[in-house]
Structure formats: C-alpha cells, structure tokens
Coordinates of C-alpha atoms in Angstrom, one line a residue:
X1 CA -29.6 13.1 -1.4
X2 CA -28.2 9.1 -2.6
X3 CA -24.7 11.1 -3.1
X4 CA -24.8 12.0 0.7
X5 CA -26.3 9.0 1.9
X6 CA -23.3 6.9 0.3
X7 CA -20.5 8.8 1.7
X8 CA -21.7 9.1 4.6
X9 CA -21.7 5.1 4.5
X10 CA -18.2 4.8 2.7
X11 CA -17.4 7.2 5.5
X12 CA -18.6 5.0 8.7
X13 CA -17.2 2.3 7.4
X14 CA -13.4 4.0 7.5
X15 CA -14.2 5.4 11.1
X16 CA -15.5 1.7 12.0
X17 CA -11.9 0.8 11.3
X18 CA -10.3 3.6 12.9
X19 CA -12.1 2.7 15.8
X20 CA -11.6 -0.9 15.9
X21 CA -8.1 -0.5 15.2
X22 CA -7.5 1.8 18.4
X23 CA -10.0 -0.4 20.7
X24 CA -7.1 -3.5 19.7
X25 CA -4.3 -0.9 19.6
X26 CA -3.8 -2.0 15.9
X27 CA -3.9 -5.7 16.3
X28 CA -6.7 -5.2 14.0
X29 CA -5.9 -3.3 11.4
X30 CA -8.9 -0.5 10.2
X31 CA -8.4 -1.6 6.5
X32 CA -9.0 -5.1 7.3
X33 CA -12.1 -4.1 9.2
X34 CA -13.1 -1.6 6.6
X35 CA -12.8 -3.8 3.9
X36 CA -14.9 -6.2 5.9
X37 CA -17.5 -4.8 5.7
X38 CA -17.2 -3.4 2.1
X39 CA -17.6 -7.2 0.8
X40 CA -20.3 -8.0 3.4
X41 CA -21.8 -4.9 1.8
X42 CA -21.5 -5.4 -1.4
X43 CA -23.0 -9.5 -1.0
X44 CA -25.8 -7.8 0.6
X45 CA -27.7 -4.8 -0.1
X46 CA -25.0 -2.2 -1.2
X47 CA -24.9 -0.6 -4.8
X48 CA -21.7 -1.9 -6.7
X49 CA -20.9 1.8 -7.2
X50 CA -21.2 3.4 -3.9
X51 CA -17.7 4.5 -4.0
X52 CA -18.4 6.3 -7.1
X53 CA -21.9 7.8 -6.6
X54 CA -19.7 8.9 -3.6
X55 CA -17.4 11.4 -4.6
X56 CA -14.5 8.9 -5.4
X57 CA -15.1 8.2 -8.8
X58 CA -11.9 7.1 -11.4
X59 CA -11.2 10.5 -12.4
X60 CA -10.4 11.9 -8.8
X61 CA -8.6 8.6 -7.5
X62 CA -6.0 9.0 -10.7
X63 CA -4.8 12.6 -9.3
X64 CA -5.3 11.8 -6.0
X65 CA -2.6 8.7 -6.2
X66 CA -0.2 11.2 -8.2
X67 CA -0.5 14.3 -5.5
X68 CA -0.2 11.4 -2.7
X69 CA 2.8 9.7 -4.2
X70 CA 4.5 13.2 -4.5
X71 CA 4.1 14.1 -1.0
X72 CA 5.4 10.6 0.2
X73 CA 8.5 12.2 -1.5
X74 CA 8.1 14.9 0.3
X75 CA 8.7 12.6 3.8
X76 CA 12.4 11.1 2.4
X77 CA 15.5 12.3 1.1
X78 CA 17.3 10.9 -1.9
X79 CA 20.2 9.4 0.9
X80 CA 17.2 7.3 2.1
X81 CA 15.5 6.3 -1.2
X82 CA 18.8 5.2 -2.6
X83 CA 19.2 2.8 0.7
X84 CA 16.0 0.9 -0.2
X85 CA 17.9 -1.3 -2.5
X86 CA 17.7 -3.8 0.1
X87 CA 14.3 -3.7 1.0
X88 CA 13.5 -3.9 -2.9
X89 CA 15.6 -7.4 -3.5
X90 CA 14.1 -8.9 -0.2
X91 CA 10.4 -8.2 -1.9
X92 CA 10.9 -9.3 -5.0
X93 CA 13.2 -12.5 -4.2
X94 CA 9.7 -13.5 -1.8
X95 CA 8.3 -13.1 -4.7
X96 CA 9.7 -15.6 -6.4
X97 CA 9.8 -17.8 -2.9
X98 CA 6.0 -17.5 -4.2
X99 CA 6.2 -18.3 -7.4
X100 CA 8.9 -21.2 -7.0
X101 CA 6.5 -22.9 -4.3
X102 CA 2.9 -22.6 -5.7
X103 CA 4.0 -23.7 -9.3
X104 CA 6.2 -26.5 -8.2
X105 CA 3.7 -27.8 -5.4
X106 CA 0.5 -26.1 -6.6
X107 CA 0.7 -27.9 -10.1
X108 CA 0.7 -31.4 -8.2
X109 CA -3.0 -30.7 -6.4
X110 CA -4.7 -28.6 -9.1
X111 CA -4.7 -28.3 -13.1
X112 CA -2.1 -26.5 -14.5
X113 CA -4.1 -23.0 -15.7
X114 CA -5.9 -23.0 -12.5
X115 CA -2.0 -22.3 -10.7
X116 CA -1.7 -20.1 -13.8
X117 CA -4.5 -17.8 -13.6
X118 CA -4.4 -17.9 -9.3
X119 CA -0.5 -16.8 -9.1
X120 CA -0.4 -13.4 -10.7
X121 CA -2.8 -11.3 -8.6
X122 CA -1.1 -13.3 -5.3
X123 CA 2.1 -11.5 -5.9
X124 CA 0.5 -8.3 -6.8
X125 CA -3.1 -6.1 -7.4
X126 CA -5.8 -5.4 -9.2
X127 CA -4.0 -4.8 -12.0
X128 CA -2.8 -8.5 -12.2
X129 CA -6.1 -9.8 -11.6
X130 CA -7.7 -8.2 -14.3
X131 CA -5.1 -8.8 -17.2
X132 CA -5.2 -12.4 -16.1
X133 CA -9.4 -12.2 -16.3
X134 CA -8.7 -10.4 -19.4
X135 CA -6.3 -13.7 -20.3
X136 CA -8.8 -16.1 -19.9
X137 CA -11.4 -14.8 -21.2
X138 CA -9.2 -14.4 -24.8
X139 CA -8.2 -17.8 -24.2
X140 CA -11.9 -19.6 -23.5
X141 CA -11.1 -20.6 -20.2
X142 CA -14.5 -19.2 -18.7
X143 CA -14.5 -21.8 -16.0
X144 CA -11.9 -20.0 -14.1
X145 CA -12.4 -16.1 -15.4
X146 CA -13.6 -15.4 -11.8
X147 CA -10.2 -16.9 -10.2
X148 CA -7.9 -14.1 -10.3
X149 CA -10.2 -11.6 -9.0
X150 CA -11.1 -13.8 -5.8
X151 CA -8.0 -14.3 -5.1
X152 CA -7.5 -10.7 -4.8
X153 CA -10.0 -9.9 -2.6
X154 CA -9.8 -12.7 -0.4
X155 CA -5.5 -12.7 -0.6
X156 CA -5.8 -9.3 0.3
X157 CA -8.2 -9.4 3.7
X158 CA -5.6 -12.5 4.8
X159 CA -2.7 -10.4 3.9
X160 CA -3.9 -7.0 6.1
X161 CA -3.5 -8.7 9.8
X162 CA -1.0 -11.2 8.6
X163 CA 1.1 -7.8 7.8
X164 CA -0.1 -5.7 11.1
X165 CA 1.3 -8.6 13.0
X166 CA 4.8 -9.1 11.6
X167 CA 5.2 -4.7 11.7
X168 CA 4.3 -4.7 15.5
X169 CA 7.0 -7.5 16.2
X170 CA 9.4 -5.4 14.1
X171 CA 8.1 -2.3 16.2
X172 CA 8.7 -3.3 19.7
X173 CA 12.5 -4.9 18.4
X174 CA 13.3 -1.2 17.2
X175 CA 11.6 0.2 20.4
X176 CA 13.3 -1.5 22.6
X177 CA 16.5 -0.8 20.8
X178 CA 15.6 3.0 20.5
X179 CA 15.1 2.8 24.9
X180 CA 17.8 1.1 25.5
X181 CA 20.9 2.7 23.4
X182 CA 19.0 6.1 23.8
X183 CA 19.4 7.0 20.0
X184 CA 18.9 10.6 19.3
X185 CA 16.9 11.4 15.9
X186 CA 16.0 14.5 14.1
X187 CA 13.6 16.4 16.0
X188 CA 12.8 18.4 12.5
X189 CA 12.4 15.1 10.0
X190 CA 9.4 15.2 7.8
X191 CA 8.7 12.0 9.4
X192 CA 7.8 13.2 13.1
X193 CA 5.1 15.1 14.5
X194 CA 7.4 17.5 16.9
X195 CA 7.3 20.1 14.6
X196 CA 4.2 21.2 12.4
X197 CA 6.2 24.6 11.3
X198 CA 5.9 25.2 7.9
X199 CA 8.7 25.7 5.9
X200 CA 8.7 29.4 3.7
X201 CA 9.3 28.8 -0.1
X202 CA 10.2 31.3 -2.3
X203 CA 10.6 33.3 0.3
X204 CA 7.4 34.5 0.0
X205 CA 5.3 36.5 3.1
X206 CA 3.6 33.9 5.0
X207 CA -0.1 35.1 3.9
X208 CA 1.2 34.4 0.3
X209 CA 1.9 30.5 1.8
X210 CA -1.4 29.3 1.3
X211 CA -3.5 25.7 0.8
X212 CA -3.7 26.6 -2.6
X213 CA 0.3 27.3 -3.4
X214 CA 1.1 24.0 -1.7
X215 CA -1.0 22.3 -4.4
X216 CA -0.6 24.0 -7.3
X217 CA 3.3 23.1 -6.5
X218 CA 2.6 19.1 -6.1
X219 CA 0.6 18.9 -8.8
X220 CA 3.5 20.6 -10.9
X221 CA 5.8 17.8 -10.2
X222 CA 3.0 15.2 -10.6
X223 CA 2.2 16.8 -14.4
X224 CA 6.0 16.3 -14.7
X225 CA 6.3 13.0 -13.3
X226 CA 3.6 11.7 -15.3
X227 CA 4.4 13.9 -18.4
X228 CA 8.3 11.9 -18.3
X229 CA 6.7 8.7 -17.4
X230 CA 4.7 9.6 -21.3
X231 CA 8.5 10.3 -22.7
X232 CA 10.1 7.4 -21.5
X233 CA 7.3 5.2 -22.8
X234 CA 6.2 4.2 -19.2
X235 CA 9.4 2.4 -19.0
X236 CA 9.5 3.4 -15.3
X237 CA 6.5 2.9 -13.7
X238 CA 4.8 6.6 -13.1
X239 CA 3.8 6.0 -9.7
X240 CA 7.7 5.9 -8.8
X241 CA 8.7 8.4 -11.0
X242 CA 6.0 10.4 -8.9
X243 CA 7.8 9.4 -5.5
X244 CA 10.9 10.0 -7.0
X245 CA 10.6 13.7 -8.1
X246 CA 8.8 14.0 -5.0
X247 CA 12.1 13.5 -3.3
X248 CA 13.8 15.4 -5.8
X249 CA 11.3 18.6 -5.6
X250 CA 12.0 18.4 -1.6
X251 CA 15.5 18.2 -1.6
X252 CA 15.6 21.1 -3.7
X253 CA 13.2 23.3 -2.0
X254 CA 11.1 23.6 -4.1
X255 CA 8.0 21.5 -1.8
X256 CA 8.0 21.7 2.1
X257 CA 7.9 18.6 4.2
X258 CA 4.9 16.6 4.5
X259 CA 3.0 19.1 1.8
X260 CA -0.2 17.8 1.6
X261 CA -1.0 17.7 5.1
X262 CA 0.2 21.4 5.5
X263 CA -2.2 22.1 2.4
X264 CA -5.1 20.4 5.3
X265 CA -6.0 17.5 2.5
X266 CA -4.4 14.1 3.0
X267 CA -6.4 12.5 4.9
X268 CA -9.6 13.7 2.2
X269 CA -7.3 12.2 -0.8
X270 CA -6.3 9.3 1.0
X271 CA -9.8 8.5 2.4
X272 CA -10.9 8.3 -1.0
X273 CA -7.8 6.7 -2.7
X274 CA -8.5 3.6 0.3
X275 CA -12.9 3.8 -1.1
X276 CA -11.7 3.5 -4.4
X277 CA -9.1 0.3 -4.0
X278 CA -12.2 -1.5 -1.1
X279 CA -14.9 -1.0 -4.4
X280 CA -12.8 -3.3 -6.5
X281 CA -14.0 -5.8 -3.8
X282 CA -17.5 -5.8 -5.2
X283 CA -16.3 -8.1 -8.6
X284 CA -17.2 -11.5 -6.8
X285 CA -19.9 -12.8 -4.7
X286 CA -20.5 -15.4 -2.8
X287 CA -21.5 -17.9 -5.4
X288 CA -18.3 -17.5 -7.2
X289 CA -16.3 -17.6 -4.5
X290 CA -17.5 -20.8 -3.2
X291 CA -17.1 -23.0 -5.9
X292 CA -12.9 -21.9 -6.0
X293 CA -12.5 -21.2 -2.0
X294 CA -10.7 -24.6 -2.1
X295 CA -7.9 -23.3 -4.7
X296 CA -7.5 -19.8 -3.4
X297 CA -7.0 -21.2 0.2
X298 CA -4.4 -23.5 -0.7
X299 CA -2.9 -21.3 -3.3
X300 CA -2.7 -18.9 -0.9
X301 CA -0.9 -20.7 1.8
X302 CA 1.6 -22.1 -0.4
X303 CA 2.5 -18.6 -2.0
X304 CA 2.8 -17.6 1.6
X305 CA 4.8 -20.1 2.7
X306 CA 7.3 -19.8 -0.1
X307 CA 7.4 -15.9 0.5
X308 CA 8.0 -16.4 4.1
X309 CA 11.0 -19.0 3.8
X310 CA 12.8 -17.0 0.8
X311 CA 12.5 -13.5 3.3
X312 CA 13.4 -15.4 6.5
X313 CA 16.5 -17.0 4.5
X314 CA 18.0 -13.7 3.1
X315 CA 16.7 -11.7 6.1
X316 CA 19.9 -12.0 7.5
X317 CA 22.4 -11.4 4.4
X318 CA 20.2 -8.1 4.2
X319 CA 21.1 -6.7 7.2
X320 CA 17.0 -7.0 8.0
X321 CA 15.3 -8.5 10.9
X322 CA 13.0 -12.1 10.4
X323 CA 9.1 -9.7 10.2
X324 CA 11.0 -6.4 8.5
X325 CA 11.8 -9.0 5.9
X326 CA 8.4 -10.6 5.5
X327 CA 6.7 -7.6 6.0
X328 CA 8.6 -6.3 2.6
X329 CA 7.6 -9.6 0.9
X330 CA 3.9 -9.2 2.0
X331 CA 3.7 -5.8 0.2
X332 CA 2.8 -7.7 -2.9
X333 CA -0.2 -8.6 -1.7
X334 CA -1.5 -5.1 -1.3
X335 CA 0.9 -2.3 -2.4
X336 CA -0.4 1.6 -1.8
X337 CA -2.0 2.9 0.3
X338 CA -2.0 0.3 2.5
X339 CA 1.5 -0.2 2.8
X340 CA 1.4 3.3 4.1
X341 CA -1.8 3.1 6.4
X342 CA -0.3 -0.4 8.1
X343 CA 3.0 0.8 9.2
X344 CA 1.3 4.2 10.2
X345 CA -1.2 2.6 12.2
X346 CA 1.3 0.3 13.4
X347 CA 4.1 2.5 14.6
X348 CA 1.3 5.4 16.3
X349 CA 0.6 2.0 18.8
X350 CA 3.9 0.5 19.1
X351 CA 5.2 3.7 20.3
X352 CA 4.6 5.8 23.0
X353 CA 5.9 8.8 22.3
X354 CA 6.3 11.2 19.7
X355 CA 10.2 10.5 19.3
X356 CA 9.3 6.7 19.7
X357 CA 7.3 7.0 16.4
X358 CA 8.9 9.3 14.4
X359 CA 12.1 6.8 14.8
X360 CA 9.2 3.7 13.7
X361 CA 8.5 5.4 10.8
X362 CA 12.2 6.8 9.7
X363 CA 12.9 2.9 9.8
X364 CA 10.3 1.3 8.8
X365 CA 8.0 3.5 6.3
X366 CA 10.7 3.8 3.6
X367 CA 11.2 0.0 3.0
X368 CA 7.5 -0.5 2.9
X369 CA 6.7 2.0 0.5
X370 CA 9.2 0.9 -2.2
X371 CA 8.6 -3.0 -1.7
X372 CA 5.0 -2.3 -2.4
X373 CA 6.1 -0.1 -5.7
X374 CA 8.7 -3.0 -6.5
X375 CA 6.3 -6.0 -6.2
X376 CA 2.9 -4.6 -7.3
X377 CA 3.7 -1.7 -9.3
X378 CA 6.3 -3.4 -10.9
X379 CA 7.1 -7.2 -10.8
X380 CA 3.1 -8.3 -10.8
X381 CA 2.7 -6.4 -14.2
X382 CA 5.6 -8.4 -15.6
X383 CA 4.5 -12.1 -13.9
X384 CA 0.8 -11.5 -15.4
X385 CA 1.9 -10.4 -19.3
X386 CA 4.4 -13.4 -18.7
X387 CA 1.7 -16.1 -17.1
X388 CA -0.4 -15.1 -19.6
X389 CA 1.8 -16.6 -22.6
X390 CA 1.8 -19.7 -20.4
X391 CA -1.9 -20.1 -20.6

C-alpha cells in the first residue's frame, strides 16, 4: 500500500508541474515547480526515499538513462551531431567564464576552500557535488562538507527559469525568422510530430513490429555502448557513447526514429529518470542551508555572471545568438534530462504549430543536449578531481 501511496505523490508532483507550466505557457518551467515541492517535501514530512520506495530506485534509473540516451540518437543524424562543435566550445569556454570569475573575485570575500568546495558542482551535477563532499571529508574540512551539495540543489532551482527564460527569447527569434523567410523543413524528421508512422525494420510483417522488438533493439546498442565505454577504460564518457551509437544505429537502420516513444514508454522512463535526479534534493535541510545561503548566493551570482559575459562575448564568433549561447553555458548547471524537458517545454509554447516546433527543436534541441553532456558529463568530472588537489 506505502509503494502506491508514494508514486502516486512523486506522480502529482510531475503533473503539478505540467500544469503550472501550461497555466504560464512555460514561463515557469514544470521541473522548477516539481522540484519545489520535492525540497519543501523533503524539509517537511516526506520520507528521504520516496523516489525509491516508488518504483525509481538506482537500478532502474541506470538503464533507463542508457535506453533514453539511445533514443535521443534516434532524433539526430551524424550531419547534425558532428555540427555541435560549436555549441560544445561555447559551454565549456562559460565554463571557464565561471571559473575565471568566482575564483579571482570569490577568493577576495570568502576563504579560499570555501570557493574551492562551492565551484565544482556550479559548473556541473551531482556527481561533482559528491566527489567534492567526498574531498572534504578526506581532507577534515567538516565545516563546509554540506557546501557542495547545497549548492546543487539551490544552483539548480535558480538555473531551471533562468534557462526557460533565455530558450523562449531564442524561440520567438527563430519563430519569427521561420514566418517571415517561410523556411520549408522536413515534414518526416524524427524531430516533428507530422508523422507518427513507424518505420518497418528488417522488413519484418508489421505484427512482428512490436513494443517489445523496439526495446530489445535499444537496449542492444545501450549493452554495446556501455560494453565499449568498459573497453576504452571510460575514456569517453558512456552516456555519449550511448547518444552516439544511437545516431549511428539510426542512420543505419537498424532503430526507427523516435524508438522509445513508438515502443509507448518514454514518458514512464523519463518520469522516473526526472524522480530519481529531484530525490538527490533531500541531502540538505534547512539548517544547513542557512548557515552557507550567504556563500552559495554570492557564489552563484558571480559563476553566473562570468558564464554569461564569456557566452555573450563569443556568441557572435559562433555563429549563435546572445540566449542560444547562454542557454548552452547554463547546461552545466543541470545537464540531462532537463536539458531535454526545458527546450521541449519551451519550444511546444513558443510555437504554434506543429511545423513551428518541429523547426524549434531541429535548432535548438541538438546544441542543448551535447552542452549538457560536454559541461556536466564531461568538464565538471574533470574540475572536481582537479579542485580537489587544490584543497
């Protein structure tokens, strides 16, 4: 009966969001309402493990983020991976507009290992936070061990409408462009709604072209994503190698567009990869986070600041407008899913057709997706193992 009773709660609070969200027509984002009301949750009267007495325990959110990345894969073509380059130097050079900023200015107001032990989860996730917890705590720096994680919960609830806002500025400039030169797109991309046809594989008779084949198929190429990530010694993150053959297993025909949601189950997986990542706000409470709000806040704002200047700067040089820049940088303070749910969320308002959105998405989706892998799949790893030999 307590399994059903807390999904049905981890549940109402995504459909909360949802519904927020389209009440504002995304000026609020539904992840920064859901996760809302996770933390006022959690510093009240829910159990710390609701997600996982849920349904959306470790176990299922590590194949769910494999199968999800895969079908991302599914929704691009190697022409358009490749032409992310841009969008991945814009993130990480914010990044260091973060890093430049907070160290040179945030060492002048506060003690040196505080800036140290806030800076790594601001340019990236929960990963970040908890080697730099980890850090600390080798170290015998208790006084700031609950730093890092409080500045990715709170970083993270600033960073959700800060984000939604600079996508819908970018949204309306492409709109606008798309009505007035009256560009003509691919009515059969992955990336639009026109069509829901699905494709035959294998050439196989359509009552062979079940739920079941479609996974079986993505979680092929995730077992050999992962299982290459293994060879290679995790020199390449796995979650990219996971987008990557995603691509590569669509191009060749081997996985139809937008698999998962022709197998009826993204919206389950991704429902519970989004519970997992708002539980992971339940490692501070209000105690803690008032005795080192002063820090975070400023911290915050300066990393911001830096990240905002260094995008605006090379905006330009990138062929990218001022917010698609910004918006690449601000992927490090998230990363997947919400990367993905924000510019969804974002473009389904902006636009007001079907063709309206599907061109939102075909520019903006790809460069959000691989800033988030290059800042918080990638570069935060590296900052934190590197901030942690300057501790």
């Amino acid at each position: 009966m307590s399994f059903i009773i807390f999904f049905t709660i981890v549940m109402l609070f995504m459909l909360i969001g949802e519904w927020v969200s389209a009440a504002t027509k995304a000026y609020i984002p539904s992840i920064f309402v859901t996760a809302i009301l996770f933390v006022i949750g959690f510093w009240t009267i829910l159990p710390k493990d609701i997600v996982s007495q849920a349904s959306f325990g470790t176990n299922f959110v590590t194949i769910c983020i494999s199968l999800l990345l895969v079908h991302l894969g599914t929704l691009m073509n190697l022409r358009e991976l490749i032409a992310q380059w841009k969008a991945v130097c814009i993130a990480l050079l914010g990044v260091i507009g973060t890093l430049i900023l907070t160290l040179a200015v945030g060492t002048l107001i506060f003690n040196w290992h505080t800036v140290v032990a806030a800076v790594p989860p601001l340019t990236g996730g929960l990963v970040a936070a908890l080697l730099m917890t980890n850090g600390l705590k080798a170290e015998g720096i208790t006084a700031l061990v609950a730093l890092p994680v409080s500045m990715f919960v709170l970083h993270s609830v600033i960073g959700y409408p800060l984000t939604s806002y600079m996508l819908k500025k970018e949204g309306r400039r492409l709109v606008a462009k798309f009505r007035k030169e009256d560009i003509q797109i691919d009515e059969n991309s992955p990336l639009t709604t026109l069509s829901n046809s699905t494709t035959q594989v294998f050439n196989l008779p359509k009552e062979f072209q079940t739920p079941a084949f479609i996974l079986v198929r993505v979680a092929i190429v995730a077992l050999i994503s992962n299982g290459f990530a293994a060879l290679i010694h995790n020199a390449i993150n796995p979650n990219v190698i996971c987008l990557i053959f995603g691509v590569i297993a669509h191009q060749l025909g081997f996985l139809e567009s937008n698999a998962l949601k022709q197998a009826g189950v993204f919206n389950w997986l991704m429902y519970g990869l989004l519970a997992y990542v708002f539980e992971q706000l339940n490692l501070t409470t209000p105690a803690v986070m008032g005795n080192i709000i002063l820090q975070i806040v400023v911290l915050i704002i300066l990393g911001l600041l830096g990240m905002f200047i260094a995008s605006w700067i090379l905006a330009k040089p990138f062929g990218m407008s001022g917010p698609m820049a910004f918006s690449c940088s601000l992927t490090a303070l998230f990363g997947f899913p919400a990367d993905y749910i924000l510019t969804t969320e974002i473009c389904h308002s902006v636009a007001e057709n079907k063709k309206e959105e599907a061109y939102l998405l075909e520019n903006i989706l790809p460069k959000m997706l691989v800033g988030g892998f290059a800042t918080v799949s990638v570069a935060s790893v590296i900052i934190a193992s590197v901030f942690l030999k300057l501790l």
